[in-house]
Coordinates of C-alpha atoms in Angstrom, one line a residue:
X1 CA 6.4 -27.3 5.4
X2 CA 4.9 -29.7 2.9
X3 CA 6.6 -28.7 -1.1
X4 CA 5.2 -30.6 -4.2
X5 CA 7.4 -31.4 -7.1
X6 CA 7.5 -28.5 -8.6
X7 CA 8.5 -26.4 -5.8
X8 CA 11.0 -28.7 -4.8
X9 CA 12.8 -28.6 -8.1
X10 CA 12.6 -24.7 -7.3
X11 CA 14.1 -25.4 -3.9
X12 CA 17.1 -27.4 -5.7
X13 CA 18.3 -24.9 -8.5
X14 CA 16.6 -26.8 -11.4
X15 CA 14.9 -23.9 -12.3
X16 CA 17.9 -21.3 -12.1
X17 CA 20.0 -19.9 -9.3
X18 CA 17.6 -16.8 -8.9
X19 CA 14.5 -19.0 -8.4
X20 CA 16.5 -21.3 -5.8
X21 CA 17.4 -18.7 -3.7
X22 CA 13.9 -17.0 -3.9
X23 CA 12.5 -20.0 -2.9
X24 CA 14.9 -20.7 -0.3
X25 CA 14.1 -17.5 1.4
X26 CA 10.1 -18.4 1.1
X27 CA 10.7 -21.5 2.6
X28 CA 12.9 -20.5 5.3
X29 CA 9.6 -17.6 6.0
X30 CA 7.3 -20.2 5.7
X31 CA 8.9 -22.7 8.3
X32 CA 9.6 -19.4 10.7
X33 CA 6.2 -18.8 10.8
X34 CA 4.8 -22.9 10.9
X35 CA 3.6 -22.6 7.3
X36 CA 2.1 -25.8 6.2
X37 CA 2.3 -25.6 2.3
X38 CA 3.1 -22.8 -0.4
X39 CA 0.3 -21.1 -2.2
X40 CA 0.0 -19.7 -5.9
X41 CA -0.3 -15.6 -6.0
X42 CA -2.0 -14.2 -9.0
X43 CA 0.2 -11.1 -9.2
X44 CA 3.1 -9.0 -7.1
X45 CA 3.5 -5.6 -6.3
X46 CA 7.2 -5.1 -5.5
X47 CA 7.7 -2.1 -2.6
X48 CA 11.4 -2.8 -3.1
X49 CA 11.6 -0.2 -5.7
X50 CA 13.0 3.2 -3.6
X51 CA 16.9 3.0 -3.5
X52 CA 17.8 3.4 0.2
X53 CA 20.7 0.8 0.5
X54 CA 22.8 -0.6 -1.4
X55 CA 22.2 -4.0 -0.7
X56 CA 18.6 -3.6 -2.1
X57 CA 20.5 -2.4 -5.8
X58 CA 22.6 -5.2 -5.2
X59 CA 20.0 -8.0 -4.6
X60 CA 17.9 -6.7 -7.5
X61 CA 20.7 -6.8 -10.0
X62 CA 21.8 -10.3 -8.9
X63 CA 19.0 -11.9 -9.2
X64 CA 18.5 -10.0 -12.7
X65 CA 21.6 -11.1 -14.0
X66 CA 21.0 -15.1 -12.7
X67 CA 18.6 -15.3 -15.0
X68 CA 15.5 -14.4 -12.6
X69 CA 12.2 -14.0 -14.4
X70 CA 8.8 -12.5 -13.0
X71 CA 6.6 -16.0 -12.9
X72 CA 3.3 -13.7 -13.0
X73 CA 2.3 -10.2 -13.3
X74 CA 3.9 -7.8 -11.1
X75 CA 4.1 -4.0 -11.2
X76 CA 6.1 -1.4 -8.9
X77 CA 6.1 1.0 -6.1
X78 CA 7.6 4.7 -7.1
X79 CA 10.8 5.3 -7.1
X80 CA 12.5 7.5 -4.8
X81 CA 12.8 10.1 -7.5
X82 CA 10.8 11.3 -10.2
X83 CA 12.5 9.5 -12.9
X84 CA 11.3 11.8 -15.8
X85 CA 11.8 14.7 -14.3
X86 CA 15.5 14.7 -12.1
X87 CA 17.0 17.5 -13.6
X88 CA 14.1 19.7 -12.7
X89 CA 13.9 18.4 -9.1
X90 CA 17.8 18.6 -8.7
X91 CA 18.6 14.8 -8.1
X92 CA 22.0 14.2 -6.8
X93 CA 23.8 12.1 -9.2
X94 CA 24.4 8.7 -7.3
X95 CA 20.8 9.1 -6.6
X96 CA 19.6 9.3 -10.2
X97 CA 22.4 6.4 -11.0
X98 CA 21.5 3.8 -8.0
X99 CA 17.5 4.6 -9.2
X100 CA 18.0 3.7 -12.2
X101 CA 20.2 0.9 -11.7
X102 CA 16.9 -0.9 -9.8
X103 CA 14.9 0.3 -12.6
X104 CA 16.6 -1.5 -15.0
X105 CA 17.0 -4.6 -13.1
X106 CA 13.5 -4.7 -12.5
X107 CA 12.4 -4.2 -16.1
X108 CA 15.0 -6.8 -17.4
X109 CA 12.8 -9.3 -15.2
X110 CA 9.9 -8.4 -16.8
X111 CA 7.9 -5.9 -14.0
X112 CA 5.2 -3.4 -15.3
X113 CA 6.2 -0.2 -14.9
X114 CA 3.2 1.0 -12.8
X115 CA 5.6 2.9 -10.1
X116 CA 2.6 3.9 -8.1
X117 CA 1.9 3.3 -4.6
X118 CA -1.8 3.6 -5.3
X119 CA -1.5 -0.1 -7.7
X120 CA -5.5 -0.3 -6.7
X121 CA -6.5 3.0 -8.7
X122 CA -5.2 1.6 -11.9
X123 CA -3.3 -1.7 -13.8
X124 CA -3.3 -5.0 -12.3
X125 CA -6.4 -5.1 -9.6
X126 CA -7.3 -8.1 -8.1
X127 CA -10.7 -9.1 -7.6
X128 CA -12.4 -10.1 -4.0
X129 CA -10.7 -13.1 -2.5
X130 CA -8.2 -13.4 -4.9
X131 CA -4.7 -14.5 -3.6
X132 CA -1.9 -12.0 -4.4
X133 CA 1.6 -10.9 -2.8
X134 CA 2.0 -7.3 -2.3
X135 CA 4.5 -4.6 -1.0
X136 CA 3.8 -1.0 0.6
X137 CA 1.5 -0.3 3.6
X138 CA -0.9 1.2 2.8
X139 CA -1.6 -0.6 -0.5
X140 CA -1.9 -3.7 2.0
X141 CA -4.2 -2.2 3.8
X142 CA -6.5 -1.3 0.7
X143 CA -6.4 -4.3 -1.4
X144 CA -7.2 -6.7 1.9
X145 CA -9.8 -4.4 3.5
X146 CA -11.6 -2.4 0.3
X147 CA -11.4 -4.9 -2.1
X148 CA -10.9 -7.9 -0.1
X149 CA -7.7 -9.8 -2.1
X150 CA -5.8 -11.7 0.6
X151 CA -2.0 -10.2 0.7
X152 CA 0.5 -10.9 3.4
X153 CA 2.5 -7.3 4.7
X154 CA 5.5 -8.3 2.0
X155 CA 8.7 -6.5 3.3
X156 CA 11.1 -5.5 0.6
X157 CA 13.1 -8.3 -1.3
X158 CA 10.3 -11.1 0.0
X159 CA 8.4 -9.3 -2.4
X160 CA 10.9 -10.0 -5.3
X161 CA 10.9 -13.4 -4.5
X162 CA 7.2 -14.1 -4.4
X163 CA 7.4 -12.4 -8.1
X164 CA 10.0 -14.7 -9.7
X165 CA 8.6 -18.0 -7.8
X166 CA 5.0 -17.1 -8.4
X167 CA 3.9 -18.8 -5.0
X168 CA 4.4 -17.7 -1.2
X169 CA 4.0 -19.1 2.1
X170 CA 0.1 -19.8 3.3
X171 CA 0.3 -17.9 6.4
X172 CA -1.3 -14.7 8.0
X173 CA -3.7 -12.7 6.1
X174 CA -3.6 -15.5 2.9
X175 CA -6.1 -17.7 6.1
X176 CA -9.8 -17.1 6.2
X177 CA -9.7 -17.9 9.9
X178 CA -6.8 -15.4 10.3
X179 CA -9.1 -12.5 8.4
X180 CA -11.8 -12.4 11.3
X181 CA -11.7 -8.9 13.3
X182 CA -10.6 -9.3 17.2
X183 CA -11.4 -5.8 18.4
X184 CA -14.5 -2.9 17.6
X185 CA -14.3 0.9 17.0
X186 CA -17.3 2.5 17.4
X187 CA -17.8 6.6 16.1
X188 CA -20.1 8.1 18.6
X189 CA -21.5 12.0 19.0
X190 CA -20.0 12.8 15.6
X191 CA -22.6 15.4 13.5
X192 CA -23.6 14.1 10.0
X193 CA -22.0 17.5 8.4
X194 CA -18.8 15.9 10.1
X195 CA -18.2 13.5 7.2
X196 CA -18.1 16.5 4.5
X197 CA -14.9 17.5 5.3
X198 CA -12.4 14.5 3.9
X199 CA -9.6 15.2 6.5
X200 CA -11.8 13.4 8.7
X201 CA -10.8 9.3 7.2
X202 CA -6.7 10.6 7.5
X203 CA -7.9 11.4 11.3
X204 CA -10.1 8.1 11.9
X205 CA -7.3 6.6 10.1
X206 CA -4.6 7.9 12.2
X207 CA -6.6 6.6 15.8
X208 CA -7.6 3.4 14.4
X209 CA -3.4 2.6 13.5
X210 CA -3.1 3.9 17.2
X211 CA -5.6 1.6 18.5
X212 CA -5.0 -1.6 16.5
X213 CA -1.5 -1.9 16.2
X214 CA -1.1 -5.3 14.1
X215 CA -4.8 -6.5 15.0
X216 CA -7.6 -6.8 12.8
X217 CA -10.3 -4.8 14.1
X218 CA -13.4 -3.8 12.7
X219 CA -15.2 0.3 12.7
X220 CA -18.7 0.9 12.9
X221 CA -20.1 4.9 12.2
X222 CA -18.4 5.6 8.9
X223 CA -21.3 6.5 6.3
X224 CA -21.9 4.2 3.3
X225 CA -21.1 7.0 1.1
X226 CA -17.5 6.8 2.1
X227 CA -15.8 7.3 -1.3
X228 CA -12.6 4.9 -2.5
X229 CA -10.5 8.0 -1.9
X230 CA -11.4 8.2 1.6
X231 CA -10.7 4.7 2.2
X232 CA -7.3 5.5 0.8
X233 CA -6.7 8.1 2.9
X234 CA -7.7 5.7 6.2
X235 CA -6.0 3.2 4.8
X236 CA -2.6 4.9 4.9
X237 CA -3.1 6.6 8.1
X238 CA -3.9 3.2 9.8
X239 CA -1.0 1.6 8.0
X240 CA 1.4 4.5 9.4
X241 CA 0.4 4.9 12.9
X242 CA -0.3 1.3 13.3
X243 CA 0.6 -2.4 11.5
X244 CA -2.5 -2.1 10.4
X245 CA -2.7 -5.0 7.0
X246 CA -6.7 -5.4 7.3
X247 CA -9.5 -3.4 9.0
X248 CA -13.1 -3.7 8.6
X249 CA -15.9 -0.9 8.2
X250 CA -19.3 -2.2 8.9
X251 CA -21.4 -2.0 6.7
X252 CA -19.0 -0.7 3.9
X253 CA -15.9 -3.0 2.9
X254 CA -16.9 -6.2 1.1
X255 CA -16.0 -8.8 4.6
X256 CA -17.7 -6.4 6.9
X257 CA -21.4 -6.4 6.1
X258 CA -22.6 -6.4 9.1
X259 CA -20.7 -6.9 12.7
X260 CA -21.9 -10.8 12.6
X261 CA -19.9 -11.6 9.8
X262 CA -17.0 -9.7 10.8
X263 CA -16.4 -10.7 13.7
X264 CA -17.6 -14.6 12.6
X265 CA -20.8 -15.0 14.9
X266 CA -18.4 -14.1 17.9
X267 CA -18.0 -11.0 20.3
X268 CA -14.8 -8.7 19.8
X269 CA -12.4 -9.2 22.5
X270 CA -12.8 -5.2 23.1
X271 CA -14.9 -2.2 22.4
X272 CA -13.7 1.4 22.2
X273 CA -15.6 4.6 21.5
X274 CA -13.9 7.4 19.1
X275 CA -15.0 10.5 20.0
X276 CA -15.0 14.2 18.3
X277 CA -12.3 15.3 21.0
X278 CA -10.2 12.1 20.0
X279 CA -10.1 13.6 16.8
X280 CA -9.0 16.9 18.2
X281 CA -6.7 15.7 19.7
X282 CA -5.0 13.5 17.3
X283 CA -5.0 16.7 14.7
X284 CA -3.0 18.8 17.3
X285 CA -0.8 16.1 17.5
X286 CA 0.3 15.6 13.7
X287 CA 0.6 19.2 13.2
X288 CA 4.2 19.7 15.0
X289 CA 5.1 23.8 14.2
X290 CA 4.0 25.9 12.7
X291 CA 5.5 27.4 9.5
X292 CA 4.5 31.2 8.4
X293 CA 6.7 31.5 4.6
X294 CA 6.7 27.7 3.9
X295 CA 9.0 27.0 1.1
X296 CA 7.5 23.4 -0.2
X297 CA 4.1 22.2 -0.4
X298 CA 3.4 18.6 -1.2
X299 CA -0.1 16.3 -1.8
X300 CA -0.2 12.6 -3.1
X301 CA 1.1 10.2 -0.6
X302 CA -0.7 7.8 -1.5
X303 CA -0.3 9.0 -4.8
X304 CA -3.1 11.3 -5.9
X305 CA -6.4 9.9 -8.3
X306 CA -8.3 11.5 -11.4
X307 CA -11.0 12.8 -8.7
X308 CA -8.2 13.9 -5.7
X309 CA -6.9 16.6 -9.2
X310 CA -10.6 17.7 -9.5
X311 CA -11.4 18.2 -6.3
X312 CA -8.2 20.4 -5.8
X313 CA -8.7 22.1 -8.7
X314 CA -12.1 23.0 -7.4
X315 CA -10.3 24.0 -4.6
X316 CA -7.4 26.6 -6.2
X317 CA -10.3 28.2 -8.1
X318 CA -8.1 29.4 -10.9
X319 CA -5.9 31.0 -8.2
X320 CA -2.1 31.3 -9.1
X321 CA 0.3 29.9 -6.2
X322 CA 2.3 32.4 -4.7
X323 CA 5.8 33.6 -5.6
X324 CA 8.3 31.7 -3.3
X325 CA 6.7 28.8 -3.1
X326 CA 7.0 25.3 -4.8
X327 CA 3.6 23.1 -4.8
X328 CA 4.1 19.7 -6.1
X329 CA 1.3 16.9 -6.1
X330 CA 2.6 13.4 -6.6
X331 CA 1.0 10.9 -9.7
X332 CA 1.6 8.4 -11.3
X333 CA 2.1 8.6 -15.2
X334 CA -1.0 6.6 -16.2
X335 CA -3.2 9.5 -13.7
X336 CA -0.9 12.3 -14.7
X337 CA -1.7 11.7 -18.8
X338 CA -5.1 11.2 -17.5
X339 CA -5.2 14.7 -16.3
X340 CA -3.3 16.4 -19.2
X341 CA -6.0 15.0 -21.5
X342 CA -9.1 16.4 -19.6

């Protein structure tokens, strides 16, 4: 892989140890995957953030304490905990202290403190075509597909490193030619009234991952008044069942105009009808038992927007929850002081 000057100063230390190993792990991506040059990112969202292992603390803080500084914008995934309110929630202690330990490595190198995995609802979002490195599925999906920024799928630390070098491997998803769709959905038999109901785009979603896997593949019967919260919900569901890092809806996302242009004056390699017993089916499949007394309720994953809280208010209609039962919706602090002021 071809590296100018600057990058190759990276490469040999002169800019710090945490920049030398960042972009020694780039590189090392870039050559797997027959890279020809690095590219400059405008921003980084870092999906690294959830303390799972400790090797992810461990990286975080090493590179923190070499000296390693974010090189452009970045914000950050949630935590695994709620790190306002762990005392409330009951956080085990080596929980709350490995949390925060990323936390704090993470701010010392200069992230915003977003912690959202919804970074397209609010803070740093990029504009159509613009080249960016980001973390966390089904933000991927969004930002490629809805608003049409070019992002990579960044597994966790490559992210980090993308954020202190400020460049990343041209490969993948960062290619026009790579951005094209291969295979068409089509909605068939479906009755307008259908499209009311909102669990329908988790459904589509959900078939489309299925169907897909890690191909680009465009769908066509989705109406044009498909709101950004809907896309967010299909967006997730395709990113879960599938590797799903860019779809297409005809006629609604910004590369998808019409099927010429997504599929670049070619024919998709394949054509398969969705159907309302597809759906059905799907539905009977993601609900696995049945629970009469539930003790938990939770929303917001994808964390939940201004209109998702109005629409469930609309919803609970002033109703009180009942007694025995916890119902948390996940936020992120910018939405949930957004609420508390209206």
């Amino acid at each position: 892989m071809h590296l100018n000057e600057t990058e190759k100063r990276m490469l040999a230390g002169k800019n710090g140890k945490a920049c030398e190993l960042a972009m020694n792990i780039l590189s090392d991506l870039g050559d797997l995957y027959g890279a020809e040059r690095m590219i400059a990112v405008s921003q980084v969202h870092i999906d690294m953030t959830l303390y799972m292992v400790d090797a992810g603390v461990e990286f975080a803080e090493r590179m923190a304490d070499w000296g390693g500084e974010f090189a452009v914008p970045t914000q950050l995934n949630p935590a695994s905990i709620d790190l306002i309110r762990h005392e409330k929630m009951r956080v085990p202690k080596d929980l709350l202290e490995n949390s925060r330990r990323l936390e704090s490595a993470f701010l010392k190198m200069g992230a915003v403190p977003t912690w959202t995995c919804a970074p397209y609802q609010q803070g740093l979002i990029p504009s159509f075509g613009e080249q960016v490195a980001w973390g966390e599925s089904n933000a991927v999906a969004f930002v490629n597909s809805v608003i049409g920024a070019r992002t990579e799928r960044y597994a966790d630390l490559t992210d980090v490193c993308a954020a202190i070098t400020g460049i990343v491997p041209e490969l993948g998803l960062h290619l026009a030619e790579n951005r094209k769709a291969e295979i068409l959905l089509v909605i068939e038999d479906f009755p307008v009234q259908a499209f009311n109901d909102s669990r329908i785009y988790s459904l589509l979603g959900f078939i489309f991952g299925e169907i897909a896997g890690d191909r680009v593949a465009a769908i066509e019967g989705i109406p044009k008044q498909v709101t950004e919260d809907n896309l967010k919900s299909f967006s997730a569901a395709a990113a879960s069942s599938g590797a799903v890092g860019l779809f297409h809806v005809i006629g609604v996302t910004p590369e998808a105009p019409d099927i010429e242009t997504c599929f670049r004056n070619g024919k998709p390699k394949d054509t398969v009808v969705i159907t309302p017993e597809m759906i059905v089916s799907a539905e009977s499949r993601l609900i696995q038992g049945t629970c009469s007394a539930p003790d938990l309720i939770t929303l917001g994953c994808p964390h939940y927007s201004v209109e998702e809280f109005k629409i469930l208010e609309e919803y609970l209609d002033s109703r009180k929850i009942k007694s025995g039962i916890e119902f948390w919706v996940f936020t992120s602090r910018k939405t949930y002081e957004a609420i508390k002021k209206n």
